[in-house]
Structures are given as structure tokens and as C-alpha cells.
mmCIF file of C-alpha atoms in Angstrom:
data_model
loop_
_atom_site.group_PDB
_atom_site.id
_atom_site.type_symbol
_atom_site.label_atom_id
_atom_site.label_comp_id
_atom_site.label_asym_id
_atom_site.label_seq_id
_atom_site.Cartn_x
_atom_site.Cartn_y
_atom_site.Cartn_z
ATOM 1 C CA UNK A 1 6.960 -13.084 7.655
ATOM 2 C CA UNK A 2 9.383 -10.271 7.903
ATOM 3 C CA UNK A 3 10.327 -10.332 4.613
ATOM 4 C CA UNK A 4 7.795 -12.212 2.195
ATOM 5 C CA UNK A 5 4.318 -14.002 2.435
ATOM 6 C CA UNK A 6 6.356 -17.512 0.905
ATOM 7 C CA UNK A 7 4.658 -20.446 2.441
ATOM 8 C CA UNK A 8 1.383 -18.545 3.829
ATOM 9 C CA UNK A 9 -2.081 -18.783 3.290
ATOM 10 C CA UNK A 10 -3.047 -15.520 2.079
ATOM 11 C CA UNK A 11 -7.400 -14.415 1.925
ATOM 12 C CA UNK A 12 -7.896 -11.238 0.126
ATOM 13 C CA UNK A 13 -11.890 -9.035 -0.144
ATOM 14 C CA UNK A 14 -12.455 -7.533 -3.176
ATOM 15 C CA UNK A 15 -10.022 -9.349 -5.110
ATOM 16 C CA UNK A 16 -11.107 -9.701 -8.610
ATOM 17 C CA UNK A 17 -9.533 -6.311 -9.594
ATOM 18 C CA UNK A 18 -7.910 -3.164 -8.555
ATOM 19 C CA UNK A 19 -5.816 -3.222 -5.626
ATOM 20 C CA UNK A 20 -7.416 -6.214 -4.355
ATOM 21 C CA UNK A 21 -5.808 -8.016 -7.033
ATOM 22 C CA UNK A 22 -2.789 -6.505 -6.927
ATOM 23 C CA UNK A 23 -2.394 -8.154 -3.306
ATOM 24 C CA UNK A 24 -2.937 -11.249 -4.859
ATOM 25 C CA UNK A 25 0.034 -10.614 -7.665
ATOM 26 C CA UNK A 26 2.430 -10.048 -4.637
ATOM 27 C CA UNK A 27 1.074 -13.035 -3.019
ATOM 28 C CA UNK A 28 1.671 -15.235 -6.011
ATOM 29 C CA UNK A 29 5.294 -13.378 -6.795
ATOM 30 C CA UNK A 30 6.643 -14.505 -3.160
ATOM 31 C CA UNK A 31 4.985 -17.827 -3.547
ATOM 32 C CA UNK A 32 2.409 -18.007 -0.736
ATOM 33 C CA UNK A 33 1.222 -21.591 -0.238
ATOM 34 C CA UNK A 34 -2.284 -20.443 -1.156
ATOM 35 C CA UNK A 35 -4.071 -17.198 -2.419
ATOM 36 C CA UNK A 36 -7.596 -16.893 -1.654
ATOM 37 C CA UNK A 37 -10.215 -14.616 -2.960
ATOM 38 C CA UNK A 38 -13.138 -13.368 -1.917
ATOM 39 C CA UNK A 39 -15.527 -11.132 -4.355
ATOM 40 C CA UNK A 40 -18.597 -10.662 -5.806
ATOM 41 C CA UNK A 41 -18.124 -10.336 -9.289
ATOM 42 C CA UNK A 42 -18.269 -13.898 -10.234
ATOM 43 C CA UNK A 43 -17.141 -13.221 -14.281
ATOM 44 C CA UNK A 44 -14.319 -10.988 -12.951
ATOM 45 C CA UNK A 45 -13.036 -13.222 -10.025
ATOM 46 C CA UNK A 46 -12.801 -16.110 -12.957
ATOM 47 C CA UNK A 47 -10.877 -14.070 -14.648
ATOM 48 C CA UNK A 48 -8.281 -13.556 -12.159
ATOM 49 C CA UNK A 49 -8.514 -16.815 -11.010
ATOM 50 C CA UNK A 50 -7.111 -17.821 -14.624
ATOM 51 C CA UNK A 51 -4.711 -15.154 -14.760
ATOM 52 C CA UNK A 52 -2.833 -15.730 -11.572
ATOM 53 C CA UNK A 53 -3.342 -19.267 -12.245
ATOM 54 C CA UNK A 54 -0.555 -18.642 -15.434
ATOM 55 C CA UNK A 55 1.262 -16.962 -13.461
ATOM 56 C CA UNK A 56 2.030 -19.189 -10.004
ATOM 57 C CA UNK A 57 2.619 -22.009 -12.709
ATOM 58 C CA UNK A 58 1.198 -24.290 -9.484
ATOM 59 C CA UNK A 59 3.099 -23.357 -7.296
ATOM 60 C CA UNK A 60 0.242 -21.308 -5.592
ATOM 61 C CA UNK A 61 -2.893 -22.487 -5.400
ATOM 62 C CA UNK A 62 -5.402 -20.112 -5.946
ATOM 63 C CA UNK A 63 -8.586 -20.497 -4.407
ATOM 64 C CA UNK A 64 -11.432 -18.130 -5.206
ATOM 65 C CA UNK A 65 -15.385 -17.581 -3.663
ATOM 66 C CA UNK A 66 -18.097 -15.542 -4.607
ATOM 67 C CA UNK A 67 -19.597 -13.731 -1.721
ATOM 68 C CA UNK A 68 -20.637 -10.024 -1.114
ATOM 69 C CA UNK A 69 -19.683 -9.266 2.093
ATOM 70 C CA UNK A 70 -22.645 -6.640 2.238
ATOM 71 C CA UNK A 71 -24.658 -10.412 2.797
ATOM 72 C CA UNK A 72 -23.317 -10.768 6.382
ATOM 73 C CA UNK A 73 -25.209 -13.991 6.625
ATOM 74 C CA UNK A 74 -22.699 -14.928 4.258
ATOM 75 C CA UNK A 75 -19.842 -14.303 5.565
ATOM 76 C CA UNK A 76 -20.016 -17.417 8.271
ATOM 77 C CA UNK A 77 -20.919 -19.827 5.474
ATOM 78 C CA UNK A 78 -18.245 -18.898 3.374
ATOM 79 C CA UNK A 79 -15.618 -18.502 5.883
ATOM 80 C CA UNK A 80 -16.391 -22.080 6.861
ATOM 81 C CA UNK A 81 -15.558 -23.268 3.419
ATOM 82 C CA UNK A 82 -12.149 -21.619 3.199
ATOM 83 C CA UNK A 83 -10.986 -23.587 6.780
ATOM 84 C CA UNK A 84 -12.625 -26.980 5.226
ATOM 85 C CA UNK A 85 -11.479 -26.499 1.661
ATOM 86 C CA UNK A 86 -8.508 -24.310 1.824
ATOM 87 C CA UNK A 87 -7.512 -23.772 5.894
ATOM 88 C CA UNK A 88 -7.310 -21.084 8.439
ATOM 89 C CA UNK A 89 -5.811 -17.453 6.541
ATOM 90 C CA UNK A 90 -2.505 -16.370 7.959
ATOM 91 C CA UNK A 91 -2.470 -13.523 6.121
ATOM 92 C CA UNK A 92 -6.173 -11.094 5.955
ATOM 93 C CA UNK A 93 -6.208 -8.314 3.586
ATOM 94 C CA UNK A 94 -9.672 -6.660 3.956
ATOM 95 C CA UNK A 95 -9.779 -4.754 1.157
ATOM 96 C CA UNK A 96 -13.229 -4.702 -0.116
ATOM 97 C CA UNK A 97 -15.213 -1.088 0.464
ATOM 98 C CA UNK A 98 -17.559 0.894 -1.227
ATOM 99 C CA UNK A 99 -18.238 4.815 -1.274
ATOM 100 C CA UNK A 100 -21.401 6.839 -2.112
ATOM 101 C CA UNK A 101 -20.555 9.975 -2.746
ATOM 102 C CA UNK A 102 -21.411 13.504 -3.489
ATOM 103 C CA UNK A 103 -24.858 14.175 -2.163
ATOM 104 C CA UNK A 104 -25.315 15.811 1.048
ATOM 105 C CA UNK A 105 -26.389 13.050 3.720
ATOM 106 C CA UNK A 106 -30.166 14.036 3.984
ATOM 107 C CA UNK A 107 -30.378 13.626 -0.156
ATOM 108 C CA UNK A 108 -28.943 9.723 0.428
ATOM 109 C CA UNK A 109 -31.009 6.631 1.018
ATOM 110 C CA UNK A 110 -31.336 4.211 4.535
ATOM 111 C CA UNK A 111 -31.294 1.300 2.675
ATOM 112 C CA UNK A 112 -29.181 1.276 -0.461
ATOM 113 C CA UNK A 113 -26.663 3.957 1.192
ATOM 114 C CA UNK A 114 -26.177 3.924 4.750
ATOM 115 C CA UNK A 115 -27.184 -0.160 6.052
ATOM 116 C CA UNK A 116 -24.668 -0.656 2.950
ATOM 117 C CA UNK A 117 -22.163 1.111 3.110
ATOM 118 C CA UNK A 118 -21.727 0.428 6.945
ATOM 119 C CA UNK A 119 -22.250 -3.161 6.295
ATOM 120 C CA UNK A 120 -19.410 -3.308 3.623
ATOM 121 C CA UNK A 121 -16.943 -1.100 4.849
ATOM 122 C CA UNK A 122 -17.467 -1.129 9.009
ATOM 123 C CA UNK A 123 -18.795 -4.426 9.766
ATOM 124 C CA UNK A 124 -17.694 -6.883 7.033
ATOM 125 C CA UNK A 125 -14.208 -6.902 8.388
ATOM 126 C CA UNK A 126 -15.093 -7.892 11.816
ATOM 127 C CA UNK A 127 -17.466 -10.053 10.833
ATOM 128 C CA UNK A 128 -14.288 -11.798 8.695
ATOM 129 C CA UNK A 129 -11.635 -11.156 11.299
ATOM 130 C CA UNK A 130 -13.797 -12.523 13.721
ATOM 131 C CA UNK A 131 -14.416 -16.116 11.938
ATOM 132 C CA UNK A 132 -10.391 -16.225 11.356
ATOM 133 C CA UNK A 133 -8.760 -15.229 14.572
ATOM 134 C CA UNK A 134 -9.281 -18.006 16.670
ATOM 135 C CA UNK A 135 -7.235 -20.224 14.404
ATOM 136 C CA UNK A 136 -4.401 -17.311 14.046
ATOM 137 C CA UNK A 137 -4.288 -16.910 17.944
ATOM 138 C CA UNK A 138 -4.245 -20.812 18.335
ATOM 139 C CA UNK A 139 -1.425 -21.262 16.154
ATOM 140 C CA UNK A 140 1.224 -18.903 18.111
ATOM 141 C CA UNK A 141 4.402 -20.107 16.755
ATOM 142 C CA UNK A 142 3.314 -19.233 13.084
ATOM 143 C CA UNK A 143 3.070 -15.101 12.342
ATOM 144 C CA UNK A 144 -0.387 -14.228 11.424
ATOM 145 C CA UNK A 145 -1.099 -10.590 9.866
ATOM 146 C CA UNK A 146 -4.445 -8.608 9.341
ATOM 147 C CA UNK A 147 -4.595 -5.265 7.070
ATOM 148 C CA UNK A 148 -7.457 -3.385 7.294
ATOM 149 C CA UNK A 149 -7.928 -1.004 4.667
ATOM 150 C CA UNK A 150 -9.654 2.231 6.455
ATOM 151 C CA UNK A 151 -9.467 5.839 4.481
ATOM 152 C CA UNK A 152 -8.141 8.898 5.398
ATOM 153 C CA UNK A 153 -11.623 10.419 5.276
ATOM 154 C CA UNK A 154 -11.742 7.973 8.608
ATOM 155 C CA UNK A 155 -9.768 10.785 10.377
ATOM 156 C CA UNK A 156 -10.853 14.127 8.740
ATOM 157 C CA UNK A 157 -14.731 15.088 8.338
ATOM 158 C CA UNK A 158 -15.699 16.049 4.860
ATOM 159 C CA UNK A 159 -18.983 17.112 3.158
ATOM 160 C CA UNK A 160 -20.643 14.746 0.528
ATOM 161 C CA UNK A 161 -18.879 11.384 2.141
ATOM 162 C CA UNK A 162 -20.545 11.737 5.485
ATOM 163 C CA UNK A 163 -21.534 7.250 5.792
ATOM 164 C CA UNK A 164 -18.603 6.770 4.106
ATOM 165 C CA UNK A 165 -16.616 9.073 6.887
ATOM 166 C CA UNK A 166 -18.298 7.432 9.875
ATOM 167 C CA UNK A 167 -18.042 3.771 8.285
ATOM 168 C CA UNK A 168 -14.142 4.494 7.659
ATOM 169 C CA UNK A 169 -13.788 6.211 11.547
ATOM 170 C CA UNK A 170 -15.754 2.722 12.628
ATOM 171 C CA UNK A 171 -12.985 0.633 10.712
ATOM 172 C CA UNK A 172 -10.008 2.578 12.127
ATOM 173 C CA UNK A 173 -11.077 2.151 15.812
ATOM 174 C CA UNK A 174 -12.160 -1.089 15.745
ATOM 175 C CA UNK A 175 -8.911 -2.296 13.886
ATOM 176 C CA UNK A 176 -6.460 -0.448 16.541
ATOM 177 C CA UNK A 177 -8.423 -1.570 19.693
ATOM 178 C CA UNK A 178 -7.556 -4.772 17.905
ATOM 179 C CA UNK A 179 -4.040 -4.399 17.542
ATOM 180 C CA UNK A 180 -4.179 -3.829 21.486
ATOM 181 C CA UNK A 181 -6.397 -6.495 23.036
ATOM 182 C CA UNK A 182 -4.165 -8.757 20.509
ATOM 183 C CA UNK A 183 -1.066 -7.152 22.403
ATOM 184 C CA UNK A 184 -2.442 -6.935 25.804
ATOM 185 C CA UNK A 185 -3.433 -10.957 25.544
ATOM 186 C CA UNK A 186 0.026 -11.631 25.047
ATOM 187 C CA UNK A 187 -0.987 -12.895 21.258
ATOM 188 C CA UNK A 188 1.808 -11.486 19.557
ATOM 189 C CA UNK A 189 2.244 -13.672 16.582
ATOM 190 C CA UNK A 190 -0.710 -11.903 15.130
ATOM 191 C CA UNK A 191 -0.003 -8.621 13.899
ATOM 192 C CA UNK A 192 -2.799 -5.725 12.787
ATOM 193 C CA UNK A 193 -1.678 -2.795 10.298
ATOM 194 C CA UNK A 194 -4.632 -0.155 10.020
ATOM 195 C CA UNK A 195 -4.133 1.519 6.552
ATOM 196 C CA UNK A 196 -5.087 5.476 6.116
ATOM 197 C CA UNK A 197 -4.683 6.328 2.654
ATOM 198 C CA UNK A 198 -6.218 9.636 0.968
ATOM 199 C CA UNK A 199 -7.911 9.208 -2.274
ATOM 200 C CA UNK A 200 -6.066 6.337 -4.709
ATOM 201 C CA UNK A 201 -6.730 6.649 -9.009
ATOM 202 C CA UNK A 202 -8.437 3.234 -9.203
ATOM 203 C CA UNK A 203 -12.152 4.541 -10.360
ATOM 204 C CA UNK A 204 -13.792 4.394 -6.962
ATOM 205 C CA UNK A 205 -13.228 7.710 -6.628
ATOM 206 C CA UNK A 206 -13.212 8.967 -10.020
ATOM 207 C CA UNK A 207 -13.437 13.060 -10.263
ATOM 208 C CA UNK A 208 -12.500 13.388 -6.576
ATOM 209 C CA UNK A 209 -9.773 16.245 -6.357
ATOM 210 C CA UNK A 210 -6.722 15.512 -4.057
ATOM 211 C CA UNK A 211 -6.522 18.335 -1.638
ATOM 212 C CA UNK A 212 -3.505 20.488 -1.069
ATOM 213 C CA UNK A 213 -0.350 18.350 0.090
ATOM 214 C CA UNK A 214 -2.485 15.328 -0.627
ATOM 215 C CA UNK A 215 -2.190 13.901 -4.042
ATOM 216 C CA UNK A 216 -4.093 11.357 -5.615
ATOM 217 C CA UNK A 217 -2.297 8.324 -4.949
ATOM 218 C CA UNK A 218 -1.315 5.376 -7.340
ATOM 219 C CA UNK A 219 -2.946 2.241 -6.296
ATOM 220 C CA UNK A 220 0.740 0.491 -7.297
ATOM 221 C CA UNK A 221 2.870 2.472 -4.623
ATOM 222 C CA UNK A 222 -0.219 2.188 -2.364
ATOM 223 C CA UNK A 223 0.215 -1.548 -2.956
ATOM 224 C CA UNK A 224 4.027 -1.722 -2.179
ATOM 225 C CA UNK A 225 3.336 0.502 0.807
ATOM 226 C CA UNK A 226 0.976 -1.469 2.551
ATOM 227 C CA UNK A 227 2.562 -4.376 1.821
ATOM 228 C CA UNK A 228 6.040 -3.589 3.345
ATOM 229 C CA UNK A 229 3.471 -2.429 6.374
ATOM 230 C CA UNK A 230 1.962 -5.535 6.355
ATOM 231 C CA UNK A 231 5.094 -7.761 6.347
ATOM 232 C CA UNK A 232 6.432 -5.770 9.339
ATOM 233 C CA UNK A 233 3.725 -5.390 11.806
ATOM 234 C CA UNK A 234 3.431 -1.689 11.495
ATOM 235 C CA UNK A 235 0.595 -0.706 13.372
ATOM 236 C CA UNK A 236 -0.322 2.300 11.015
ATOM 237 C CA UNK A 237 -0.225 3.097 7.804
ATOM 238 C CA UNK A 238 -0.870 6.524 6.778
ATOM 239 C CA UNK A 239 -0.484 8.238 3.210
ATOM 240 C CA UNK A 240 0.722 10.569 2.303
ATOM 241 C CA UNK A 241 2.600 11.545 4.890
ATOM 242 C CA UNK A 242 0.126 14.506 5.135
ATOM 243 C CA UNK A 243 -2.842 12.665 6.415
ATOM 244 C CA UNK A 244 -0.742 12.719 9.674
ATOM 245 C CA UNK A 245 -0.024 16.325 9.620
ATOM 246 C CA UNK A 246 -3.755 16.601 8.924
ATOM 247 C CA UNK A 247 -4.433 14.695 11.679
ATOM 248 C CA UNK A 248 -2.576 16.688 14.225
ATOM 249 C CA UNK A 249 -4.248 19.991 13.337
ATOM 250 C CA UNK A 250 -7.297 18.637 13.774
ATOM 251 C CA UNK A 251 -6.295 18.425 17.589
ATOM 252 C CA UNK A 252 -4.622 21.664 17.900
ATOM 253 C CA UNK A 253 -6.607 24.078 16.163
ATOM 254 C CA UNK A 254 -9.967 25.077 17.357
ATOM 255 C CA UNK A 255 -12.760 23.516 15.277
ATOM 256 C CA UNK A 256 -13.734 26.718 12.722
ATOM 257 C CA UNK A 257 -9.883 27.459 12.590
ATOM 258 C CA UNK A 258 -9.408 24.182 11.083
ATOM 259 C CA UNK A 259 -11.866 24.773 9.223
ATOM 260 C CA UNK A 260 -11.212 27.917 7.419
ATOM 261 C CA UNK A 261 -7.210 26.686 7.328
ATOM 262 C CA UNK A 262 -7.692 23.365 6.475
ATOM 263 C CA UNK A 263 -11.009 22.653 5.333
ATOM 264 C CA UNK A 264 -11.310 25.209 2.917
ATOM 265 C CA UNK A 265 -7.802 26.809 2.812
ATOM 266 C CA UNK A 266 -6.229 23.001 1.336
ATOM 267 C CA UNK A 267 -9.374 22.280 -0.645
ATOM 268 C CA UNK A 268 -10.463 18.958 1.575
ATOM 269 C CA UNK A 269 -14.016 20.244 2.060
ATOM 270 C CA UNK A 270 -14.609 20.373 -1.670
ATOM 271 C CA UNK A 271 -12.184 17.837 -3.138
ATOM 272 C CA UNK A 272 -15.438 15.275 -3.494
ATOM 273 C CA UNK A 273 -17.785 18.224 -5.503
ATOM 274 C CA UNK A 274 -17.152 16.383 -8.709
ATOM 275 C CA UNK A 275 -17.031 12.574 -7.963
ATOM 276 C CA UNK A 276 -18.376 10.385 -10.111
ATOM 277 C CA UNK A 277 -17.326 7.283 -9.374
ATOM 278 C CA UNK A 278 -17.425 3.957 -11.481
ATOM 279 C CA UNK A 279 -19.626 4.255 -14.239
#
């Protein structure tokens, strides 16, 4: 699976448009055996269904399921239904997420804000990884891959995204203590890439401003990105290259230096003041 996805079972979350989708076009373009996808926009994931239905021309079949993985009830019901109807994933993109953004954390609701968002974003992938694993790990002479799709604001605290923060920071170190008990049990045919990006122009974040060094990113070099990532086992994923650079001030400098320098100084404490988000 060095080199392209031909011949895999591919399940993608939040697949009916966007990025999400986008995974799927690859998929189809290398010829996986399957494509499955997973969203909760039933009109929209019929859509796509047709779509990349045109486009595989059969040779893929495309398999889709509506299922919010807020629901985490639904998550085991539906998961059985892909290894009866479809089979065990090799390939897991977990791409679904939401954000809720630019209100201060004591102005945002239990319910509707933080249960969801943490549900969606933090424990939706395990809950998914968890019902697919056992029958990548069993099947060790065929290369499995996971891609969990974290957030840069998973590394870096920032005002006005504080659930979304914490449920991003949950992702990331869940997804690399996964990369290592997979590594440390001697399971090495599965592979799990732990994607960083800063803010990407696909509407989610609409009006957020890309701090200094960090531009908003185009979901379709994202896409290639992650997906040369993916093919390879990289463990991380981090863009731009910034986020890094970010990411190693944060341990140097003192708390308010890093503040004042980057914080403020590169515009990351106030690049959510305007997001709007999908209308």
C-alpha cells in the first residue's frame, strides 16, 4: 500500500462532501476494491454515491451509510453492517469533525456544544477504530492504515475554540498512543498517521484568519498531503510546516512569553474573532 489504495477496502466519515469526498475521488482514481461512506446527510451522501458511481465505471463499488457518528449507539450497528455487507476496512479515514466557534467557553452550551463536539470529534474515532481493528490486526499479511484527522488547534491553545481545542488534543493523543501499542504488539501491518493541519478553506471555518506563517490551507493539497502520509505510514502529519515550529516554542518559551510572541505577536489568539462558519 506503498504506493496506491488499488485493491483495498477503503471507509471514509464525513464523506458526502468536502475533503471527505475528496478521499473517496482518490480512492476511486487508484481503484480500491470498495469505497465506503459514512455520513449524515442522507440527500448529499446520494449524491456522491451517484457521482463516484460514474466515475469508477464498476470497477469500485461504492458503498454508502447514513449515520451521525455524534449517535455513538450507532456506531456498533452500523459498523456491523459494513463487515456483513461490505467487509472489514483496510483503509480508515476519520474525517468527520465539527467546530463551534467564537464564543468564549462560559457563553457555550453542555449539551449542543461540549457532549457534541467531544462526541464527534474525540470519541467517534475510537469508537470506529475500535469496531475495525480486530479484523486489521487479524489479517497481518495485508497492510491496514488509519488517518485520523486531529487540528492544529490540538497542539496550540486558542481563545473562542476552547471544546474544540481539548476534543482535537483528545484525538491527537489517543491516535499516537495508538500508533505505539500497535508497534509495541508487534502489529505492524497496521499503520496510524495523526494529521495536524491549521485552518483548511472548506466553510467549516469560514472567516477564521490564518495566523502569521500559517496560511489558510487548500483542502486539495491538504488532500494529496495526507494521502501520500497515509500510503506511507507516516506517523505525523503536520501543516504547514509551521505548526511544528509552533509546537516547539510552546516548549521552550515560558508560558506569557509565548504568549505575547506567539499568541498575539503571529495573530493565533485572534485568528477565530470573525468565524462564521457554514451558514
Amino acid at each position: 500500500m506503498t504506493r496506491t489504495v488499488r485493491g483495498a477496502r477503503v471507509l471514509i466519515t464525513g464523506a458526502a462532501g468536502g475533503m471527505g469526498r475528496m478521499y473517496a475521488e482518490r480512492a476511486v482514481a487508484e481503484h480500491a476494491a470498495s469505497v465506503t461512506l459514512w455520513d449524515r446527510d442522507a440527500a448529499a451522501l446520494a449524491r456522491t454515491v451517484d457521482e463516484l458511481g460514474a466515475i469508477s465505471r464498476g470497477r469500485t463499488r461504492i458503498q454508502s451509510f447514513v449515520v451521525d457518528v455524534g449517535d455513538l449507539g450507532a456506531i456498533a450497528k452500523t459498523a456491523q453492517r459494513v463487515r456483513r455487507e461490505v467487509g472489514n476496512p483496510d483503509v480508515l479515514i476519520n474525517n468527520a469533525g465539527i467546530v463551534r466557534g467564537n464564543r468564549y467557553f462560559w457563553n457555550t452550551d453542555n449539551g449542543d456544544d461540549t457532549r457534541t463536539t467531544m462526541q464527534v470529534n474525540a470519541l467517534a474515532p475510537m469508537y470506529i477504530a475500535r469496531e475495525f481493528l480486530p479484523g486489521m490486526i487479524s489479517n497481518a499479511y495485508r497492510a491496514a492504515r488509519i488517518v485520523n484527522v486531529a487540528s492544529a488547534a490540538g497542539t496550540l491553545a486558542n481563545p473562542r475554540m476552547a471544546v474544540y481545542a481539548a476534543s482535537k488534543a483528545a484525538l491527537i493523543g489517543w491516535s499516537d498512543s495508538l500508533r505505539l501499542e500497535l508497534e509495541q504488539s508487534d502489529h505492524g501491518n497496521v499503520k496510524v498517521t495523526t494529521v495536524t493541519p491549521s485552518y483548511i478553506a472548506t466553510g467549516m471555518f469560514a472567516g477564521a484568519r490564518g495566523p502569521v506563517l500559517a496560511p489558510v490551507l487548500e483542502p486539495e493539497y491538504v488532500v494529496d498531503r495526507v494521502w501520500r502520509a497515509m500510503l506511507e505510514g507516516r506517523p505525523l502529519l503536520e501543516l504547514p510546516r509551521s505548526v511544528r515550529f509552533s509546537r516547539a516554542l510552546r516548549g521552550l518559551l515560558p508560558t506569557r512569553v509565548f504568549d505575547r510572541v506567539v499568541g498575539d505577536g503571529f495573530g493565533v489568539y485572534r485568528s477565530m474573532d470573525r468565524f462564521t462558519g457554514r451558514r
